[in-house]
mmCIF file of C-alpha atoms and ligand atoms in Angstrom:
data_model
loop_
_atom_site.group_PDB
_atom_site.id
_atom_site.type_symbol
_atom_site.label_atom_id
_atom_site.label_comp_id
_atom_site.label_asym_id
_atom_site.label_seq_id
_atom_site.Cartn_x
_atom_site.Cartn_y
_atom_site.Cartn_z
ATOM 1 C CA UNK A 1122 -0.045 0.068 0.225
ATOM 2 C CA UNK A 1123 1.178 3.745 -0.588
ATOM 3 C CA UNK A 1124 -0.211 6.777 1.004
ATOM 4 C CA UNK A 1125 -0.879 9.860 -0.868
ATOM 5 C CA UNK A 1126 -2.648 13.065 -0.696
ATOM 6 C CA UNK A 1127 -5.436 14.129 -3.109
ATOM 7 C CA UNK A 1128 -6.681 17.807 -2.594
ATOM 8 C CA UNK A 1129 -5.527 17.722 0.605
ATOM 9 C CA UNK A 1130 -7.245 14.260 1.327
ATOM 10 C CA UNK A 1131 -4.862 11.504 3.022
ATOM 11 C CA UNK A 1132 -5.400 8.368 0.855
ATOM 12 C CA UNK A 1133 -4.262 4.962 0.809
ATOM 13 C CA UNK A 1134 -3.786 3.274 -2.551
ATOM 14 C CA UNK A 1135 -2.349 -0.032 -4.068
ATOM 15 C CA UNK A 1136 1.110 0.478 -5.647
ATOM 16 C CA UNK A 1137 0.497 0.218 -9.515
ATOM 17 C CA UNK A 1138 -2.676 2.291 -9.313
ATOM 18 C CA UNK A 1139 -2.714 5.378 -11.212
ATOM 19 C CA UNK A 1140 -3.917 8.782 -9.675
ATOM 20 C CA UNK A 1141 -6.873 8.713 -11.826
ATOM 21 C CA UNK A 1142 -8.127 5.064 -10.425
ATOM 22 C CA UNK A 1143 -7.363 6.263 -6.694
ATOM 23 C CA UNK A 1144 -9.274 9.632 -7.471
ATOM 24 C CA UNK A 1145 -12.280 7.671 -8.870
ATOM 25 C CA UNK A 1146 -12.237 5.252 -6.056
ATOM 26 C CA UNK A 1147 -12.545 8.004 -3.675
ATOM 27 C CA UNK A 1148 -14.982 10.088 -5.722
ATOM 28 C CA UNK A 1149 -12.915 12.825 -6.613
ATOM 29 C CA UNK A 1150 -13.857 14.036 -10.267
ATOM 30 C CA UNK A 1151 -11.175 14.288 -12.724
ATOM 31 C CA UNK A 1152 -12.568 14.787 -16.324
ATOM 32 C CA UNK A 1153 -11.321 12.382 -19.101
ATOM 33 C CA UNK A 1154 -12.324 11.668 -22.655
ATOM 34 C CA UNK A 1155 -9.790 8.918 -23.534
ATOM 35 C CA UNK A 1156 -9.842 6.684 -20.673
ATOM 36 C CA UNK A 1157 -11.731 3.309 -20.691
ATOM 37 C CA UNK A 1158 -11.030 0.875 -17.778
ATOM 38 C CA UNK A 1159 -11.348 -2.047 -20.720
ATOM 39 C CA UNK A 1160 -8.131 -0.780 -22.498
ATOM 40 C CA UNK A 1161 -4.601 0.403 -21.543
ATOM 41 C CA UNK A 1162 -4.277 4.015 -20.663
ATOM 42 C CA UNK A 1163 -2.878 5.981 -23.726
ATOM 43 C CA UNK A 1164 -2.911 9.629 -22.554
ATOM 44 C CA UNK A 1165 -4.178 11.178 -25.771
ATOM 45 C CA UNK A 1166 -6.616 13.844 -24.674
ATOM 46 C CA UNK A 1167 -4.525 14.989 -21.507
ATOM 47 C CA UNK A 1168 -7.777 16.406 -19.976
ATOM 48 C CA UNK A 1169 -6.860 14.292 -16.726
ATOM 49 C CA UNK A 1170 -3.942 16.576 -16.135
ATOM 50 C CA UNK A 1171 -3.029 17.091 -12.299
ATOM 51 C CA UNK A 1172 -0.336 18.830 -10.507
ATOM 52 C CA UNK A 1173 1.901 16.746 -8.618
ATOM 53 C CA UNK A 1174 4.660 17.366 -6.093
ATOM 54 C CA UNK A 1175 7.708 15.227 -5.856
ATOM 55 C CA UNK A 1176 10.808 15.566 -3.900
ATOM 56 C CA UNK A 1177 9.446 19.486 -3.454
ATOM 57 C CA UNK A 1178 9.020 19.741 -7.455
ATOM 58 C CA UNK A 1179 5.879 20.519 -8.822
ATOM 59 C CA UNK A 1180 4.752 19.316 -12.291
ATOM 60 C CA UNK A 1181 1.898 18.302 -14.541
ATOM 61 C CA UNK A 1182 1.065 14.641 -15.279
ATOM 62 C CA UNK A 1183 -1.633 12.864 -16.979
ATOM 63 C CA UNK A 1184 -3.507 11.206 -14.075
ATOM 64 C CA UNK A 1185 -4.491 8.243 -16.397
ATOM 65 C CA UNK A 1186 -0.956 7.237 -16.667
ATOM 66 C CA UNK A 1187 0.854 8.128 -13.623
ATOM 67 C CA UNK A 1188 1.113 5.515 -10.991
ATOM 68 C CA UNK A 1189 0.635 6.607 -7.535
ATOM 69 C CA UNK A 1190 3.828 6.527 -4.803
ATOM 70 C CA UNK A 1191 4.318 7.141 -1.185
ATOM 71 C CA UNK A 1192 4.198 10.575 -0.328
ATOM 72 C CA UNK A 1193 2.906 11.926 -3.748
ATOM 73 C CA UNK A 1194 0.945 15.150 -3.181
ATOM 74 C CA UNK A 1195 -1.892 15.635 -6.104
ATOM 75 C CA UNK A 1196 -3.742 18.721 -6.741
ATOM 76 C CA UNK A 1197 -6.640 18.181 -9.139
ATOM 77 C CA UNK A 1198 -7.747 21.971 -9.403
ATOM 78 C CA UNK A 1199 -4.911 24.108 -8.788
ATOM 79 C CA UNK A 1200 -4.815 27.319 -11.085
ATOM 80 C CA UNK A 1201 -2.297 25.865 -12.891
ATOM 81 C CA UNK A 1202 -4.389 22.615 -13.879
ATOM 82 C CA UNK A 1203 -7.622 24.702 -14.418
ATOM 83 C CA UNK A 1204 -5.772 26.978 -16.702
ATOM 84 C CA UNK A 1205 -4.107 24.249 -18.660
ATOM 85 C CA UNK A 1206 -7.420 22.370 -18.877
ATOM 86 C CA UNK A 1207 -9.294 25.028 -20.000
ATOM 87 C CA UNK A 1208 -6.916 25.652 -22.918
ATOM 88 C CA UNK A 1209 -7.229 22.003 -23.809
ATOM 89 C CA UNK A 1210 -10.977 22.368 -23.699
ATOM 90 C CA UNK A 1211 -11.014 25.336 -25.755
ATOM 91 C CA UNK A 1212 -8.755 23.383 -28.372
ATOM 92 C CA UNK A 1213 -11.051 20.577 -28.435
ATOM 93 C CA UNK A 1214 -14.083 23.091 -28.792
ATOM 94 C CA UNK A 1215 -12.410 24.730 -31.682
ATOM 95 C CA UNK A 1216 -11.831 20.991 -33.538
ATOM 96 C CA UNK A 1217 -15.438 20.086 -32.726
ATOM 97 C CA UNK A 1218 -17.484 22.996 -31.981
ATOM 98 C CA UNK A 1219 -20.754 21.182 -32.926
ATOM 99 C CA UNK A 1220 -20.284 18.144 -30.845
ATOM 100 C CA UNK A 1221 -22.785 18.054 -27.957
ATOM 101 C CA UNK A 1222 -20.335 15.908 -26.017
ATOM 102 C CA UNK A 1223 -17.621 18.318 -26.089
ATOM 103 C CA UNK A 1224 -19.718 21.267 -25.581
ATOM 104 C CA UNK A 1225 -21.326 19.694 -22.325
ATOM 105 C CA UNK A 1226 -18.016 18.844 -21.008
ATOM 106 C CA UNK A 1227 -16.699 22.281 -22.108
ATOM 107 C CA UNK A 1228 -19.698 24.044 -19.916
ATOM 108 C CA UNK A 1229 -18.892 21.602 -17.126
ATOM 109 C CA UNK A 1230 -15.178 22.767 -16.989
ATOM 110 C CA UNK A 1231 -16.411 26.365 -17.481
ATOM 111 C CA UNK A 1232 -15.338 26.847 -21.119
ATOM 112 C CA UNK A 1233 -18.290 28.456 -22.974
ATOM 113 C CA UNK A 1234 -16.342 29.716 -26.057
ATOM 114 C CA UNK A 1235 -12.880 29.191 -27.878
ATOM 115 C CA UNK A 1236 -10.404 31.539 -29.018
ATOM 116 C CA UNK A 1237 -8.882 29.217 -31.618
ATOM 117 C CA UNK A 1238 -9.707 28.943 -35.131
ATOM 118 C CA UNK A 1239 -12.775 26.412 -35.496
ATOM 119 C CA UNK A 1240 -13.044 23.730 -37.778
ATOM 120 C CA UNK A 1241 -16.009 21.207 -37.875
ATOM 121 C CA UNK A 1242 -14.562 17.858 -36.869
ATOM 122 C CA UNK A 1243 -16.537 15.157 -34.543
ATOM 123 C CA UNK A 1244 -13.625 12.802 -33.870
ATOM 124 C CA UNK A 1245 -10.848 13.939 -31.230
ATOM 125 C CA UNK A 1246 -7.962 11.449 -32.327
ATOM 126 C CA UNK A 1247 -8.386 9.756 -28.929
ATOM 127 C CA UNK A 1248 -8.102 6.346 -30.547
ATOM 128 C CA UNK A 1249 -10.035 4.682 -27.882
ATOM 129 C CA UNK A 1250 -12.064 2.954 -30.792
ATOM 130 C CA UNK A 1251 -8.897 1.813 -32.116
ATOM 131 C CA UNK A 1252 -7.595 0.371 -28.947
ATOM 132 C CA UNK A 1253 -11.059 -1.467 -28.247
ATOM 133 C CA UNK A 1254 -10.825 -2.866 -31.400
ATOM 134 C CA UNK A 1255 -7.508 -4.265 -31.123
ATOM 135 C CA UNK A 1256 -7.425 -5.049 -27.157
ATOM 136 C CA UNK A 1257 -10.642 -6.149 -26.540
ATOM 137 C CA UNK A 1258 -12.307 -7.539 -29.984
ATOM 138 C CA UNK A 1259 -8.720 -8.556 -31.081
ATOM 139 C CA UNK A 1260 -9.225 -7.752 -34.753
ATOM 140 C CA UNK A 1261 -7.344 -4.348 -35.405
ATOM 141 C CA UNK A 1262 -9.946 -3.129 -38.168
ATOM 142 C CA UNK A 1263 -9.330 0.317 -37.718
ATOM 143 C CA UNK A 1264 -6.410 2.817 -37.137
ATOM 144 C CA UNK A 1265 -5.209 6.358 -36.864
ATOM 145 C CA UNK A 1266 -3.917 7.226 -40.407
ATOM 146 C CA UNK A 1267 -1.812 10.348 -41.910
ATOM 147 C CA UNK A 1268 -0.089 12.842 -39.533
ATOM 148 C CA UNK A 1269 -0.671 16.195 -38.429
ATOM 149 C CA UNK A 1270 -3.718 18.171 -39.882
ATOM 150 C CA UNK A 1271 -4.338 14.867 -42.064
ATOM 151 C CA UNK A 1272 -4.798 12.594 -38.781
ATOM 152 C CA UNK A 1273 -7.850 10.664 -39.230
ATOM 153 C CA UNK A 1274 -9.436 7.511 -37.856
ATOM 154 C CA UNK A 1275 -10.885 4.949 -40.375
ATOM 155 C CA UNK A 1276 -10.367 1.505 -42.068
ATOM 156 C CA UNK A 1277 -6.859 1.179 -43.737
ATOM 157 C CA UNK A 1278 -6.684 3.144 -47.042
ATOM 158 C CA UNK A 1279 -10.070 4.036 -46.642
ATOM 159 C CA UNK A 1280 -11.350 0.977 -47.890
ATOM 160 C CA UNK A 1281 -13.546 -1.631 -46.803
ATOM 161 C CA UNK A 1282 -11.438 -3.879 -44.029
ATOM 162 C CA UNK A 1283 -11.430 -7.480 -44.519
ATOM 163 C CA UNK A 1284 -11.136 -8.082 -40.787
ATOM 164 C CA UNK A 1285 -13.870 -5.637 -39.641
ATOM 165 C CA UNK A 1286 -16.727 -8.103 -37.951
ATOM 166 C CA UNK A 1287 -19.253 -5.122 -37.538
ATOM 167 C CA UNK A 1288 -19.534 -5.482 -33.554
ATOM 168 C CA UNK A 1289 -20.093 -1.806 -33.133
ATOM 169 C CA UNK A 1290 -17.780 -1.726 -30.365
ATOM 170 C CA UNK A 1291 -15.967 1.174 -31.657
ATOM 171 C CA UNK A 1292 -19.052 3.083 -31.786
ATOM 172 C CA UNK A 1293 -20.276 2.127 -28.105
ATOM 173 C CA UNK A 1294 -16.716 3.229 -26.645
ATOM 174 C CA UNK A 1295 -16.518 6.687 -28.695
ATOM 175 C CA UNK A 1296 -16.775 9.302 -26.035
ATOM 176 C CA UNK A 1297 -18.056 11.892 -28.378
ATOM 177 C CA UNK A 1298 -20.355 10.060 -30.747
ATOM 178 C CA UNK A 1299 -18.013 10.415 -33.595
ATOM 179 C CA UNK A 1300 -18.765 6.849 -35.039
ATOM 180 C CA UNK A 1301 -22.315 6.448 -36.599
ATOM 181 C CA UNK A 1302 -23.935 3.003 -36.317
ATOM 182 C CA UNK A 1303 -27.485 1.642 -37.455
ATOM 183 C CA UNK A 1304 -29.184 -1.222 -38.082
ATOM 184 C CA UNK A 1305 -31.798 -0.823 -40.784
ATOM 185 C CA UNK A 1306 -33.641 -4.329 -42.041
ATOM 186 C CA UNK A 1307 -30.939 -7.011 -42.684
ATOM 187 C CA UNK A 1308 -27.871 -4.405 -42.851
ATOM 188 C CA UNK A 1309 -25.963 -2.752 -40.305
ATOM 189 C CA UNK A 1310 -24.447 0.668 -41.305
ATOM 190 C CA UNK A 1311 -21.194 1.679 -39.640
ATOM 191 C CA UNK A 1312 -19.565 5.178 -40.686
ATOM 192 C CA UNK A 1313 -16.252 6.253 -39.160
ATOM 193 C CA UNK A 1314 -15.014 9.745 -39.802
ATOM 194 C CA UNK A 1315 -13.005 8.756 -43.032
ATOM 195 C CA UNK A 1316 -14.535 5.577 -44.287
ATOM 196 C CA UNK A 1317 -17.901 3.564 -43.816
ATOM 197 C CA UNK A 1318 -19.029 -0.250 -44.415
ATOM 198 C CA UNK A 1319 -22.152 -2.258 -44.144
ATOM 199 C CA UNK A 1320 -22.755 -5.655 -42.902
ATOM 200 C CA UNK A 1321 -25.475 -8.416 -43.561
ATOM 201 C CA UNK A 1322 -27.258 -9.438 -40.521
ATOM 202 C CA UNK A 1323 -28.323 -12.841 -39.466
ATOM 203 C CA UNK A 1324 -32.062 -13.345 -38.895
ATOM 204 C CA UNK A 1325 -33.255 -15.143 -35.798
ATOM 205 C CA UNK A 1326 -34.869 -18.426 -36.380
ATOM 206 C CA UNK A 1327 -37.618 -18.065 -33.916
ATOM 207 C CA UNK A 1328 -38.595 -14.383 -33.999
ATOM 208 C CA UNK A 1329 -37.272 -13.451 -37.512
ATOM 209 C CA UNK A 1330 -35.675 -10.610 -36.383
ATOM 210 C CA UNK A 1331 -32.006 -9.600 -37.756
ATOM 211 C CA UNK A 1332 -29.548 -9.347 -34.889
ATOM 212 C CA UNK A 1333 -26.040 -9.772 -35.397
ATOM 213 C CA UNK A 1334 -23.491 -9.013 -38.636
ATOM 214 C CA UNK A 1335 -22.782 -12.630 -40.256
ATOM 215 C CA UNK A 1336 -19.241 -11.671 -39.979
ATOM 216 C CA UNK A 1337 -19.505 -11.451 -36.048
ATOM 217 C CA UNK A 1338 -20.757 -14.696 -35.871
ATOM 218 C CA UNK A 1339 -18.395 -16.292 -37.889
ATOM 219 C CA UNK A 1340 -15.769 -14.885 -35.618
ATOM 220 C CA UNK A 1341 -17.694 -15.940 -32.496
ATOM 221 C CA UNK A 1342 -18.044 -19.349 -33.799
ATOM 222 C CA UNK A 1343 -14.154 -19.352 -34.672
ATOM 223 C CA UNK A 1344 -13.039 -17.786 -31.373
ATOM 224 C CA UNK A 1345 -15.131 -20.145 -29.185
ATOM 225 C CA UNK A 1346 -15.323 -23.347 -31.353
ATOM 226 C CA UNK A 1347 -19.057 -23.761 -30.495
ATOM 227 C CA UNK A 1348 -21.173 -25.295 -33.196
ATOM 228 C CA UNK A 1349 -22.717 -22.779 -35.269
ATOM 229 C CA UNK A 1350 -26.369 -23.865 -34.560
ATOM 230 C CA UNK A 1351 -25.740 -22.188 -31.000
ATOM 231 C CA UNK A 1352 -26.342 -18.739 -32.554
ATOM 232 C CA UNK A 1353 -29.573 -19.638 -34.465
ATOM 233 C CA UNK A 1354 -31.591 -17.519 -32.362
ATOM 234 C CA UNK A 1355 -31.337 -14.079 -30.902
ATOM 235 C CA UNK A 1356 -30.810 -13.767 -27.154
ATOM 236 C CA UNK A 1357 -34.525 -13.036 -26.413
ATOM 237 C CA UNK A 1358 -35.461 -16.244 -28.221
ATOM 238 C CA UNK A 1359 -32.534 -18.559 -26.603
HETATM 239 S S1 FES B 2438 -7.641 10.739 -19.591
HETATM 240 FE FE1 FES B 2438 -5.853 10.944 -19.440
HETATM 241 S S2 FES B 2438 -5.195 11.609 -21.225
HETATM 242 FE FE2 FES B 2438 -7.248 11.237 -21.645
#
């Protein structure tokens, strides 16, 4: 166990925990966008920054990446944290001025407008979708491509991916709703910021409803070794 303070509260934590985990365990709010417990921390959005004092020296760190240590002092709302976080939020607001999630978070952090030049993007390039596809689903169908202002998220070469199974996990975890995902009749449509695909859905043998992409089913059968008949019915009819 290690002992640290966050905003003046003396807390105990497990070795290896990040500052963000300890804060969340103790109901201390730190804003995040690219963090999700299901995948390894990545440190893309920097919104979770906090100020730490270590051996008498102060510095800003991403709390989702920084592991706690004995005697660490953490401030989640110092002037330095607040002004840096506001600037990051202004940059995000400039990138995605029409995104509802970004607008809501900006308001929560006291940012009403941005002084930076505005674009009209939806994706914040946090790569959460990419990491979930790779680390949780295990297929790596999407990635961040290009550099600088041309950086985008989508399928390789903006072409339909051979390995995407249409599960929609990328859309579920996107913190800003930048991936469109809908089922219409027998087809699932997924639209990423720079490419799109559609997937044929399988029909339930009992109720006749379309419920899962055929590619996802094939992947599940391959992964589990279960007989194909196991998935003839949708979860409601099973
Ligand atoms: S949540 Fe820590 S960098 Fe995004």
